[in-house]
Amino acid sequence: MEDMKIKSVLVGILPVIAFVIIWESIAQLNLVPKYIFPSFSAVMIEFYHLAVSGVLLDNLLSSLFRVLAGFLLGSAAGIVVGIGMGSKESVNKSFHPIFSLLYPIPVLGWAPLLMVWIGINELLPVALIFLCSFFPVLYNTITGIKGVDREVIKAARTLGASDGKILTTVVLPLAIPNIFTGLRLEAGMAWRVVIAAEMVAIPTGIGALMIRSESLLRMDVIIVCLMVLSVMCLAFERFFQFVERRITTGWR
Amino acid sequence: MPTIEVRNIRNYVFSNLNMKVLDKELLVVLGPNGAGKTTLLNIIAGLVDYEGTILFDGIPVDKAPTNDRQIGYLFQNLALFPHLDVASNVGYSLKVRGKKKEEIAQEVDELLKLTKIEHLKRRYPKNLSGGEKQRVALARALATSPKVLLLDEPFNSLDSGMCNCLRREIRQIQREMGTTTVFVTHNLTDAEEMGDRIVVLNEGKIQQVTSKMFKDATDNDNRSQRFQDCLHCAIDCYCKRKEGDYESADSPACRM
């Protein structure tokens, strides 16, 4: 059993190690100037400098705040509206056409409009992440609620549950896997959006650090930022996966 | 426990259905698929729209929502809550009615004992066998202390041994509790063994009512065979009509 675990970890880690070795070797060959293609070791040294100086943490915290604010607000709104649309056909019929028109618009397509309406300030990335989180969570919540077996709802009704009780004790718990699918996917997407917004409009955050580094030809700093971004996306997705498993363990 | 009266019921299945379920009796509604058996139960439970009147002890309940009708309903597919363990499934009705935790725990334990599933208390439905699920669904339906128990083909997915066992147990529990019960099935053995009276339903119409008195009046040795022949004939004629074989369907035997 222990051997199997070690093997499965090795299977996952070996390609990463191979990738790093190949990267380091190519960089050491000096075929391309080091400022264009820095080695893995140079990137790690820069990571250390950025971490110790606090530059990385400051920018990361700025981005994190925006992601959390936009994501929490957008997800909460998506879940609330999704519950309304999923459980009441009249609400669904009213809102479905307008949301169907707005959903296909790429989130960054809103950026020029919001720059004028909101201004270039902290609210801009929060608003963009709100939009990015709202629609997918909304549609996943609706799908989850509509997917609940009608017989189970009938059973709850025959057992004396009111509509409100059925929603809180049967429908929402059974819709959780779908709601969490939306949350998990959008947690990663929120990071991508914040980086884009910071690159074009906001002077702080990981995206802003990347765009400044680009003008100074600091590829090592850009790669450090990309690594941090990758880890944050993964951490957010895994967090929701973990919470979902904790909630649904046993019955799924 | 109430007498149930079904008066002039009309909807997408029934054109004018009238029938009565007596106090404390177990009425079997027997018929082929599509006869309207489940719809009848859903009407009594208030789960589908209908015109006409349903009376419990002479009082119309048409305006009472399902959650106020004090019924226990054992669904054909059981409809257990997959996210709740056995104890929570059984105690669900008590919880939504706002009972205290200690009371719920005590009542759930009693019901689990009654249905012989105390050992499954913490299991989730996905980890139960067909027969175990059936018992959980029955315990859950009984937890409401129902005035009326509705059973929708509860033995469909079970092997014959398990069916025999559950038939006896459900009959015994129903007698002990004296709950007025409507049991729908397409299985003749279920009907014969369980019912105080049997109603044969075809295409939304009552074709035949067989009472316990009829069964008791017949010779003991021949009772089962004669009874089954009679029911087979009713269903056979119905099938022939459906297949368009009107000549056979209008034979003297069928007319009789």
Short mmCIF file of C-alpha atoms in Angstrom, two decimals:
data_model
loop_
_atom_site.label_atom_id
_atom_site.label_comp_id
_atom_site.label_asym_id
_atom_site.label_seq_id
_atom_site.Cartn_x
_atom_site.Cartn_y
_atom_site.Cartn_z
CA MET A 1 0.00 0.00 0.00
CA GLU A 2 2.80 2.37 1.03
CA ASP A 3 4.75 1.40 -2.12
CA MET A 4 1.73 2.17 -4.27
CA LYS A 5 1.44 5.64 -2.76
CA ILE A 6 5.13 6.39 -3.33
CA LYS A 7 4.81 5.14 -6.90
CA SER A 8 1.80 7.33 -7.66
CA VAL A 9 3.55 10.40 -6.21
CA LEU A 10 6.68 9.64 -8.25
CA VAL A 11 4.62 9.24 -11.42
CA GLY A 12 3.29 12.76 -10.88
CA ILE A 13 6.58 14.36 -9.85
CA LEU A 14 8.95 12.82 -12.41
CA PRO A 15 7.66 14.81 -15.42
CA VAL A 16 8.00 18.03 -13.38
CA ILE A 17 11.59 17.18 -12.46
CA ALA A 18 12.34 16.29 -16.09
CA PHE A 19 10.83 19.59 -17.25
CA VAL A 20 12.96 21.58 -14.78
CA ILE A 21 16.14 19.74 -15.81
CA ILE A 22 15.49 20.33 -19.52
CA TRP A 23 14.68 24.02 -18.84
CA GLU A 24 17.85 24.51 -16.78
CA SER A 25 20.02 22.71 -19.35
CA ILE A 26 18.72 24.74 -22.30
CA ALA A 27 19.21 28.00 -20.38
CA GLN A 28 22.78 27.00 -19.43
CA LEU A 29 23.62 26.43 -23.09
CA ASN A 30 23.33 30.23 -23.57
CA LEU A 31 21.66 29.86 -26.95
CA VAL A 32 19.36 32.74 -26.00
CA PRO A 33 20.39 35.75 -23.85
CA LYS A 34 19.67 35.06 -20.15
CA TYR A 35 17.46 38.11 -19.74
CA ILE A 36 15.18 36.68 -22.44
CA PHE A 37 15.25 33.05 -21.27
CA PRO A 38 16.36 32.86 -17.61
CA SER A 39 17.30 29.54 -16.08
CA PHE A 40 15.17 27.79 -13.48
CA SER A 41 17.80 28.50 -10.80
CA ALA A 42 17.82 32.23 -11.70
CA VAL A 43 14.02 32.30 -11.42
CA MET A 44 14.18 30.62 -8.00
CA ILE A 45 16.80 33.14 -6.81
CA GLU A 46 14.55 35.99 -8.01
CA PHE A 47 11.59 34.36 -6.26
CA TYR A 48 13.59 34.42 -3.03
CA HIS A 49 14.52 38.11 -3.49
CA LEU A 50 10.93 39.11 -4.26
CA ALA A 51 9.64 37.15 -1.30
CA VAL A 52 12.19 38.51 1.18
CA SER A 53 11.78 42.11 0.02
CA GLY A 54 7.97 41.84 0.45
CA VAL A 55 7.25 42.96 -3.13
CA LEU A 56 5.69 39.63 -4.02
CA LEU A 57 3.55 39.43 -0.90
CA ASP A 58 2.26 43.02 -1.25
CA ASN A 59 1.19 42.47 -4.84
CA LEU A 60 -0.20 39.04 -4.09
CA LEU A 61 -2.32 40.40 -1.24
CA SER A 62 -3.69 43.18 -3.50
CA SER A 63 -4.71 40.61 -6.10
CA LEU A 64 -6.04 38.21 -3.46
CA PHE A 65 -8.29 40.87 -1.93
CA ARG A 66 -9.79 41.70 -5.34
CA VAL A 67 -10.31 38.05 -6.18
CA LEU A 68 -11.95 37.28 -2.83
CA ALA A 69 -14.21 40.35 -2.91
CA GLY A 70 -15.36 39.84 -6.52
CA PHE A 71 -15.60 36.08 -6.25
CA LEU A 72 -17.55 36.02 -2.98
CA LEU A 73 -20.00 38.70 -4.14
CA GLY A 74 -20.44 37.16 -7.60
CA SER A 75 -20.85 33.61 -6.29
CA ALA A 76 -23.28 34.65 -3.56
CA ALA A 77 -25.37 36.58 -6.08
CA GLY A 78 -25.20 33.65 -8.53
CA ILE A 79 -26.36 31.18 -5.88
CA VAL A 80 -29.21 33.42 -4.63
CA VAL A 81 -30.53 34.24 -8.11
CA GLY A 82 -29.94 30.62 -9.18
CA ILE A 83 -32.05 29.36 -6.28
CA GLY A 84 -34.84 31.75 -7.30
CA MET A 85 -34.68 30.76 -10.97
CA GLY A 86 -34.24 27.05 -10.25
CA SER A 87 -37.12 26.76 -7.84
CA LYS A 88 -39.68 29.20 -9.30
CA GLU A 89 -40.56 28.82 -12.97
CA SER A 90 -42.01 32.35 -13.13
CA VAL A 91 -38.68 33.84 -11.94
CA ASN A 92 -36.82 31.64 -14.40
CA LYS A 93 -39.01 32.79 -17.29
CA SER A 94 -38.52 36.44 -16.33
CA PHE A 95 -34.74 36.41 -16.00
CA HIS A 96 -33.71 33.73 -18.45
CA PRO A 97 -33.85 35.89 -21.63
CA ILE A 98 -31.73 38.74 -20.23
CA PHE A 99 -29.15 36.42 -18.68
CA SER A 100 -28.98 34.38 -21.90
CA LEU A 101 -28.04 37.57 -23.75
CA LEU A 102 -25.46 38.72 -21.20
CA TYR A 103 -23.77 35.37 -20.47
CA PRO A 104 -21.97 34.93 -23.83
CA ILE A 105 -20.20 38.32 -23.54
CA PRO A 106 -16.54 37.69 -22.58
CA VAL A 107 -15.78 39.20 -19.18
CA LEU A 108 -12.96 41.37 -20.51
CA GLY A 109 -15.38 42.75 -23.09
CA TRP A 110 -16.99 44.64 -20.21
CA ALA A 111 -13.66 46.28 -19.26
CA PRO A 112 -13.81 49.39 -21.53
CA LEU A 113 -17.38 50.10 -20.47
CA LEU A 114 -16.68 49.59 -16.76
CA MET A 115 -13.52 51.74 -16.96
CA VAL A 116 -15.77 54.66 -17.89
CA TRP A 117 -18.68 53.80 -15.61
CA ILE A 118 -16.69 52.82 -12.50
CA GLY A 119 -13.36 54.47 -13.21
CA ILE A 120 -9.88 53.01 -12.95
CA ASN A 121 -9.85 52.06 -9.30
CA GLU A 122 -10.10 49.09 -6.95
CA LEU A 123 -13.73 48.49 -7.92
CA LEU A 124 -12.92 47.75 -11.55
CA PRO A 125 -11.27 44.32 -11.08
CA VAL A 126 -13.81 43.47 -8.36
CA ALA A 127 -16.66 44.23 -10.78
CA LEU A 128 -15.03 42.18 -13.54
CA ILE A 129 -14.52 39.20 -11.23
CA PHE A 130 -18.10 39.60 -10.01
CA LEU A 131 -19.33 39.20 -13.60
CA CYS A 132 -16.91 36.35 -14.24
CA SER A 133 -18.18 34.42 -11.18
CA PHE A 134 -21.86 35.31 -11.32
CA PHE A 135 -22.99 33.64 -14.55
CA PRO A 136 -21.33 30.22 -14.27
CA VAL A 137 -22.34 29.86 -10.62
CA LEU A 138 -25.87 30.98 -11.54
CA TYR A 139 -26.24 28.39 -14.30
CA ASN A 140 -24.68 25.60 -12.24
CA THR A 141 -27.03 26.38 -9.36
CA ILE A 142 -30.05 26.30 -11.69
CA THR A 143 -28.88 23.01 -13.21
CA GLY A 144 -28.30 21.54 -9.75
CA ILE A 145 -31.72 22.53 -8.46
CA LYS A 146 -33.57 21.41 -11.58
CA GLY A 147 -31.68 18.13 -11.54
CA VAL A 148 -33.04 17.10 -8.14
CA ASP A 149 -35.26 14.02 -8.50
CA ARG A 150 -38.93 15.16 -8.46
CA GLU A 151 -39.92 12.00 -6.59
CA VAL A 152 -37.63 12.94 -3.71
CA ILE A 153 -39.30 16.36 -3.52
CA LYS A 154 -42.74 14.70 -3.57
CA ALA A 155 -41.58 12.37 -0.80
CA ALA A 156 -40.51 15.32 1.33
CA ARG A 157 -43.91 16.93 0.75
CA THR A 158 -45.78 13.79 1.83
CA LEU A 159 -43.62 13.75 4.96
CA GLY A 160 -44.96 17.14 5.97
CA ALA A 161 -42.24 19.50 4.70
CA SER A 162 -43.24 22.97 3.53
CA ASP A 163 -41.77 24.49 0.34
CA GLY A 164 -39.16 26.38 2.38
CA LYS A 165 -38.12 23.28 4.30
CA ILE A 166 -37.93 21.25 1.10
CA LEU A 167 -35.60 23.87 -0.38
CA THR A 168 -33.26 23.99 2.61
CA THR A 169 -33.30 20.33 3.63
CA VAL A 170 -33.56 18.51 0.30
CA VAL A 171 -33.09 20.63 -2.81
CA LEU A 172 -30.05 22.69 -1.81
CA PRO A 173 -28.09 19.80 -0.26
CA LEU A 174 -28.70 17.74 -3.39
CA ALA A 175 -27.72 20.66 -5.64
CA ILE A 176 -24.41 21.17 -3.80
CA PRO A 177 -22.28 19.06 -6.18
CA ASN A 178 -23.39 21.21 -9.14
CA ILE A 179 -23.00 24.48 -7.25
CA PHE A 180 -19.48 23.48 -6.24
CA THR A 181 -18.59 22.58 -9.81
CA GLY A 182 -19.38 26.20 -10.72
CA LEU A 183 -17.46 27.57 -7.77
CA ARG A 184 -14.43 25.39 -8.47
CA LEU A 185 -14.19 26.32 -12.13
CA GLU A 186 -14.69 30.01 -11.48
CA ALA A 187 -12.19 30.15 -8.62
CA GLY A 188 -9.42 29.61 -11.16
CA MET A 189 -11.04 31.88 -13.73
CA ALA A 190 -11.23 34.75 -11.20
CA TRP A 191 -7.43 34.75 -10.94
CA ARG A 192 -7.05 34.90 -14.71
CA VAL A 193 -9.42 37.87 -14.88
CA VAL A 194 -7.73 39.79 -12.05
CA ILE A 195 -4.35 39.43 -13.76
CA ALA A 196 -5.79 40.75 -17.02
CA ALA A 197 -7.47 43.70 -15.28
CA GLU A 198 -4.29 44.60 -13.39
CA MET A 199 -2.25 44.41 -16.58
CA VAL A 200 -4.39 46.95 -18.40
CA ALA A 201 -5.74 49.24 -15.70
CA ILE A 202 -4.54 48.83 -12.11
CA PRO A 203 -1.05 49.77 -10.88
CA THR A 204 -0.86 47.15 -8.10
CA GLY A 205 -1.18 43.37 -7.95
CA ILE A 206 0.50 40.43 -9.64
CA GLY A 207 -0.72 41.48 -13.10
CA ALA A 208 0.70 44.99 -12.65
CA LEU A 209 4.01 43.55 -11.44
CA MET A 210 4.15 41.41 -14.59
CA ILE A 211 3.48 44.29 -16.96
CA ARG A 212 6.12 46.47 -15.21
CA SER A 213 8.62 43.61 -15.45
CA GLU A 214 7.88 43.25 -19.15
CA SER A 215 8.88 46.88 -19.79
CA LEU A 216 12.14 46.25 -17.85
CA LEU A 217 12.74 42.95 -19.68
CA ARG A 218 12.69 41.07 -16.34
CA MET A 219 11.53 37.69 -17.62
CA ASP A 220 12.58 36.04 -14.36
CA VAL A 221 10.09 38.21 -12.43
CA ILE A 222 7.35 37.42 -14.97
CA ILE A 223 7.99 33.70 -14.60
CA VAL A 224 7.87 34.01 -10.79
CA CYS A 225 4.49 35.79 -11.14
CA LEU A 226 3.20 33.07 -13.46
CA MET A 227 4.26 30.40 -10.98
CA VAL A 228 2.49 32.22 -8.14
CA LEU A 229 -0.61 32.61 -10.32
CA SER A 230 -0.57 28.92 -11.16
CA VAL A 231 -0.28 27.95 -7.48
CA MET A 232 -3.10 30.32 -6.46
CA CYS A 233 -5.47 28.99 -9.18
CA LEU A 234 -4.71 25.44 -8.15
CA ALA A 235 -5.06 26.22 -4.42
CA PHE A 236 -8.47 27.83 -4.94
CA GLU A 237 -9.76 24.96 -7.07
CA ARG A 238 -8.46 22.37 -4.62
CA PHE A 239 -9.97 24.25 -1.69
CA PHE A 240 -13.46 24.00 -3.19
CA GLN A 241 -12.87 20.39 -4.13
CA PHE A 242 -11.89 19.69 -0.52
CA VAL A 243 -14.95 21.49 0.92
CA GLU A 244 -17.26 19.72 -1.51
CA ARG A 245 -15.84 16.35 -0.56
CA ARG A 246 -16.20 17.13 3.14
CA ILE A 247 -19.85 18.06 2.65
CA THR A 248 -20.84 15.19 0.38
CA THR A 249 -18.67 12.43 1.85
CA GLY A 250 -20.71 9.35 2.53
CA TRP A 251 -23.65 9.85 0.23
CA ARG A 252 -22.03 10.39 -3.19
CA MET B 1 -58.11 6.12 11.09
CA PRO B 2 -60.27 7.58 8.35
CA THR B 3 -62.53 6.14 5.73
CA ILE B 4 -61.39 7.47 2.35
CA GLU B 5 -63.99 8.38 -0.22
CA VAL B 6 -63.07 9.14 -3.81
CA ARG B 7 -65.99 11.00 -5.43
CA ASN B 8 -66.44 11.91 -9.10
CA ILE B 9 -62.72 12.23 -9.75
CA ARG B 10 -61.77 13.53 -13.18
CA ASN B 11 -58.36 14.33 -14.61
CA TYR B 12 -56.10 13.19 -17.48
CA VAL B 13 -56.59 9.52 -16.45
CA PHE B 14 -60.00 9.27 -14.79
CA SER B 15 -63.31 10.34 -16.31
CA ASN B 16 -65.53 9.75 -13.28
CA LEU B 17 -63.94 7.62 -10.60
CA ASN B 18 -65.82 6.68 -7.43
CA MET B 19 -64.59 4.36 -4.74
CA LYS B 20 -64.35 3.96 -1.02
CA VAL B 21 -61.64 2.65 1.31
CA LEU B 22 -63.02 1.52 4.64
CA ASP B 23 -61.62 2.37 8.02
CA LYS B 24 -58.55 0.28 8.91
CA GLU B 25 -58.80 -1.86 5.78
CA LEU B 26 -56.04 -2.62 3.31
CA LEU B 27 -57.45 -2.05 -0.15
CA VAL B 28 -55.45 -3.41 -3.06
CA VAL B 29 -55.77 -1.63 -6.40
CA LEU B 30 -54.75 -4.13 -9.06
CA GLY B 31 -54.19 -3.34 -12.70
CA PRO B 32 -51.76 -3.38 -15.62
CA ASN B 33 -49.27 -0.61 -16.35
CA GLY B 34 -50.95 2.61 -17.39
CA ALA B 35 -54.19 1.77 -15.59
CA GLY B 36 -53.96 4.86 -13.39
CA LYS B 37 -52.92 3.19 -10.13
CA THR B 38 -50.12 5.62 -9.23
CA THR B 39 -52.24 8.58 -10.35
CA LEU B 40 -54.95 7.44 -7.94
CA LEU B 41 -52.46 7.45 -5.05
CA ASN B 42 -51.14 10.86 -6.15
CA ILE B 43 -54.70 12.20 -6.14
CA ILE B 44 -55.34 10.91 -2.62
CA ALA B 45 -51.99 12.46 -1.57
CA GLY B 46 -52.78 15.74 -3.33
CA LEU B 47 -49.71 15.54 -5.53
CA VAL B 48 -51.55 16.00 -8.86
CA ASP B 49 -54.40 18.21 -10.01
CA TYR B 50 -57.91 16.77 -10.22
CA GLU B 51 -61.56 17.69 -10.25
CA GLY B 52 -63.93 16.02 -7.82
CA THR B 53 -63.66 15.37 -4.11
CA ILE B 54 -61.53 13.30 -1.78
CA LEU B 55 -63.02 12.85 1.69
CA PHE B 56 -61.29 11.59 4.80
CA ASP B 57 -64.01 10.55 7.28
CA GLY B 58 -66.54 12.54 5.30
CA ILE B 59 -64.47 15.75 5.36
CA PRO B 60 -63.21 17.06 1.99
CA VAL B 61 -59.42 17.42 1.93
CA ASP B 62 -59.11 18.82 -1.60
CA LYS B 63 -57.92 22.18 -0.37
CA ALA B 64 -55.45 20.71 2.12
CA PRO B 65 -51.89 20.65 0.73
CA THR B 66 -50.07 17.34 0.70
CA ASN B 67 -48.05 18.17 3.81
CA ASP B 68 -51.28 18.62 5.81
CA ARG B 69 -53.06 15.43 4.71
CA GLN B 70 -51.31 13.19 7.27
CA ILE B 71 -50.44 10.49 4.79
CA GLY B 72 -47.57 8.06 4.60
CA TYR B 73 -46.52 7.35 1.03
CA LEU B 74 -44.21 4.53 -0.01
CA PHE B 75 -43.12 5.47 -3.54
CA GLN B 76 -42.50 2.93 -6.28
CA ASN B 77 -38.86 4.01 -6.58
CA LEU B 78 -38.78 4.58 -2.79
CA ALA B 79 -37.39 8.13 -3.20
CA LEU B 80 -35.09 7.92 -0.20
CA PHE B 81 -33.06 11.05 0.47
CA PRO B 82 -29.59 10.11 -0.83
CA HIS B 83 -27.83 12.75 1.28
CA LEU B 84 -29.26 11.53 4.59
CA ASP B 85 -28.37 8.37 6.47
CA VAL B 86 -31.03 5.85 7.47
CA ALA B 87 -31.78 7.45 10.84
CA SER B 88 -32.10 10.92 9.29
CA ASN B 89 -34.31 9.58 6.48
CA VAL B 90 -36.65 7.96 8.98
CA GLY B 91 -36.61 10.98 11.28
CA TYR B 92 -37.06 13.53 8.50
CA SER B 93 -40.79 14.06 9.02
CA LEU B 94 -40.28 14.49 12.76
CA LYS B 95 -37.52 17.02 12.20
CA VAL B 96 -39.51 19.17 9.77
CA ARG B 97 -42.36 19.18 12.27
CA GLY B 98 -40.00 20.71 14.82
CA LYS B 99 -39.77 17.82 17.30
CA LYS B 100 -36.93 17.80 19.83
CA LYS B 101 -33.78 15.84 19.07
CA GLU B 102 -34.28 13.39 21.93
CA GLU B 103 -37.86 12.65 20.88
CA ILE B 104 -36.76 12.16 17.27
CA ALA B 105 -33.99 9.78 18.31
CA GLN B 106 -36.37 7.74 20.45
CA GLU B 107 -39.09 7.49 17.81
CA VAL B 108 -36.57 6.67 15.10
CA ASP B 109 -35.14 3.87 17.23
CA GLU B 110 -38.63 2.43 17.73
CA LEU B 111 -39.39 2.54 14.01
CA LEU B 112 -36.03 0.99 13.10
CA LYS B 113 -36.78 -1.79 15.56
CA LEU B 114 -40.29 -2.27 14.15
CA THR B 115 -38.91 -2.60 10.63
CA LYS B 116 -35.87 -4.62 11.78
CA ILE B 117 -33.17 -2.30 10.52
CA GLU B 118 -31.59 -1.00 13.75
CA HIS B 119 -28.18 -2.13 12.52
CA LEU B 120 -28.40 0.13 9.42
CA LYS B 121 -28.92 3.35 11.34
CA ARG B 122 -25.81 5.20 10.08
CA ARG B 123 -25.72 3.83 6.54
CA TYR B 124 -26.52 5.93 3.48
CA PRO B 125 -29.10 4.70 0.93
CA LYS B 126 -26.40 3.97 -1.69
CA ASN B 127 -25.01 1.32 0.66
CA LEU B 128 -28.30 -0.52 1.19
CA SER B 129 -29.76 -3.53 -0.62
CA GLY B 130 -33.20 -3.37 -2.29
CA GLY B 131 -34.97 -4.99 0.67
CA GLU B 132 -33.19 -2.76 3.18
CA LYS B 133 -34.15 0.34 1.22
CA GLN B 134 -37.74 -0.88 1.20
CA ARG B 135 -37.75 -1.18 4.99
CA VAL B 136 -36.21 2.28 5.39
CA ALA B 137 -38.87 3.77 3.10
CA LEU B 138 -41.60 2.00 5.08
CA ALA B 139 -40.19 3.20 8.42
CA ARG B 140 -39.98 6.74 7.01
CA ALA B 141 -43.60 6.61 5.82
CA LEU B 142 -44.76 5.33 9.21
CA ALA B 143 -42.84 8.01 11.10
CA THR B 144 -45.51 10.57 10.22
CA SER B 145 -48.03 8.48 12.26
CA PRO B 146 -50.15 8.58 9.10
CA LYS B 147 -53.90 8.31 9.06
CA VAL B 148 -53.63 6.92 5.54
CA LEU B 149 -50.85 4.76 4.15
CA LEU B 150 -50.29 4.69 0.38
CA LEU B 151 -48.09 1.90 -1.02
CA ASP B 152 -47.07 2.10 -4.67
CA GLU B 153 -45.87 -1.28 -5.98
CA PRO B 154 -43.38 -1.63 -3.15
CA PHE B 155 -42.13 -5.12 -4.07
CA ASN B 156 -41.30 -4.46 -7.71
CA SER B 157 -37.54 -4.79 -7.49
CA LEU B 158 -37.35 -7.56 -4.91
CA ASP B 159 -36.83 -11.30 -5.20
CA SER B 160 -39.73 -13.57 -4.27
CA GLY B 161 -38.30 -14.60 -0.88
CA MET B 162 -37.90 -10.99 0.19
CA CYS B 163 -41.37 -10.20 -1.17
CA ASN B 164 -43.01 -12.93 0.94
CA CYS B 165 -41.21 -11.72 4.02
CA LEU B 166 -42.07 -8.04 3.51
CA ARG B 167 -45.69 -8.80 2.57
CA ARG B 168 -46.20 -10.51 5.91
CA GLU B 169 -44.43 -7.77 7.82
CA ILE B 170 -46.25 -4.89 6.15
CA ARG B 171 -49.58 -6.65 6.66
CA GLN B 172 -48.77 -7.24 10.31
CA ILE B 173 -47.66 -3.65 10.91
CA GLN B 174 -50.75 -2.32 9.11
CA ARG B 175 -53.03 -4.47 11.24
CA GLU B 176 -51.26 -3.51 14.47
CA MET B 177 -51.43 0.20 13.68
CA GLY B 178 -54.89 -0.02 12.12
CA THR B 179 -53.88 2.40 9.37
CA THR B 180 -56.25 2.70 6.41
CA THR B 181 -54.09 1.59 3.50
CA VAL B 182 -54.24 1.70 -0.28
CA PHE B 183 -51.80 -0.69 -1.91
CA VAL B 184 -51.38 -0.61 -5.69
CA THR B 185 -49.81 -3.44 -7.61
CA HIS B 186 -49.93 -5.38 -10.86
CA ASN B 187 -48.96 -8.57 -9.06
CA LEU B 188 -51.79 -11.03 -8.36
CA THR B 189 -49.97 -12.73 -5.51
CA ASP B 190 -49.42 -9.40 -3.75
CA ALA B 191 -53.09 -8.59 -4.23
CA GLU B 192 -54.37 -11.90 -2.97
CA GLU B 193 -52.12 -12.11 0.06
CA MET B 194 -52.35 -8.52 1.20
CA GLY B 195 -55.81 -7.22 0.41
CA ASP B 196 -58.94 -7.07 2.52
CA ARG B 197 -60.61 -6.05 -0.72
CA ILE B 198 -59.27 -5.85 -4.25
CA VAL B 199 -60.24 -3.32 -6.88
CA VAL B 200 -59.26 -4.05 -10.47
CA LEU B 201 -58.50 -0.86 -12.37
CA ASN B 202 -58.21 -0.67 -16.16
CA GLU B 203 -57.76 2.47 -18.26
CA GLY B 204 -58.88 4.64 -15.38
CA LYS B 205 -62.06 2.64 -14.74
CA ILE B 206 -62.92 0.23 -11.97
CA GLN B 207 -63.60 -3.11 -13.62
CA GLN B 208 -64.19 -5.29 -10.62
CA VAL B 209 -64.28 -5.27 -6.81
CA THR B 210 -63.48 -8.45 -4.94
CA SER B 211 -64.07 -8.55 -1.24
CA LYS B 212 -62.61 -10.70 1.47
CA MET B 213 -66.13 -12.06 1.92
CA PHE B 214 -66.05 -13.38 -1.65
CA LYS B 215 -62.77 -15.06 -1.00
CA ASP B 216 -63.93 -16.55 2.32
CA ALA B 217 -67.15 -17.78 0.79
CA THR B 218 -65.37 -19.86 -1.81
CA ASP B 219 -64.05 -23.29 -1.13
CA ASN B 220 -60.71 -23.13 0.62
CA ASP B 221 -58.98 -25.53 -1.77
CA ASN B 222 -60.21 -23.77 -4.87
CA ARG B 223 -60.20 -20.23 -3.53
CA SER B 224 -56.76 -19.20 -4.69
CA GLN B 225 -57.12 -20.75 -8.15
CA ARG B 226 -60.63 -19.39 -8.78
CA PHE B 227 -59.65 -15.98 -7.56
CA GLN B 228 -56.56 -15.85 -9.73
CA ASP B 229 -58.48 -17.16 -12.76
CA CYS B 230 -60.98 -14.38 -12.29
CA LEU B 231 -58.34 -11.67 -12.10
CA HIS B 232 -56.30 -13.16 -14.96
CA CYS B 233 -59.43 -13.11 -17.09
CA ALA B 234 -60.08 -9.43 -16.35
CA ILE B 235 -56.53 -8.44 -17.28
CA ASP B 236 -56.43 -10.77 -20.29
CA CYS B 237 -59.58 -9.20 -21.73
CA TYR B 238 -58.15 -5.76 -21.19
CA CYS B 239 -54.95 -6.70 -23.06
CA LYS B 240 -56.91 -8.20 -25.96
CA ARG B 241 -58.91 -5.00 -26.30
CA LYS B 242 -55.69 -3.00 -26.29
CA GLU B 243 -54.24 -5.20 -29.03
CA GLY B 244 -57.37 -4.65 -31.12
CA ASP B 245 -58.61 -8.23 -30.76
CA TYR B 246 -62.22 -7.18 -30.17
CA GLU B 247 -63.65 -10.56 -31.14
CA SER B 248 -61.88 -12.37 -28.28
CA ALA B 249 -62.43 -9.45 -25.98
CA ASP B 250 -66.18 -9.67 -26.55
CA SER B 251 -66.32 -13.40 -25.88
CA PRO B 252 -68.89 -14.57 -23.31
CA ALA B 253 -66.11 -15.15 -20.76
CA CYS B 254 -64.88 -11.60 -21.05
CA ARG B 255 -68.35 -10.13 -20.98
CA MET B 256 -69.02 -12.11 -17.83
#
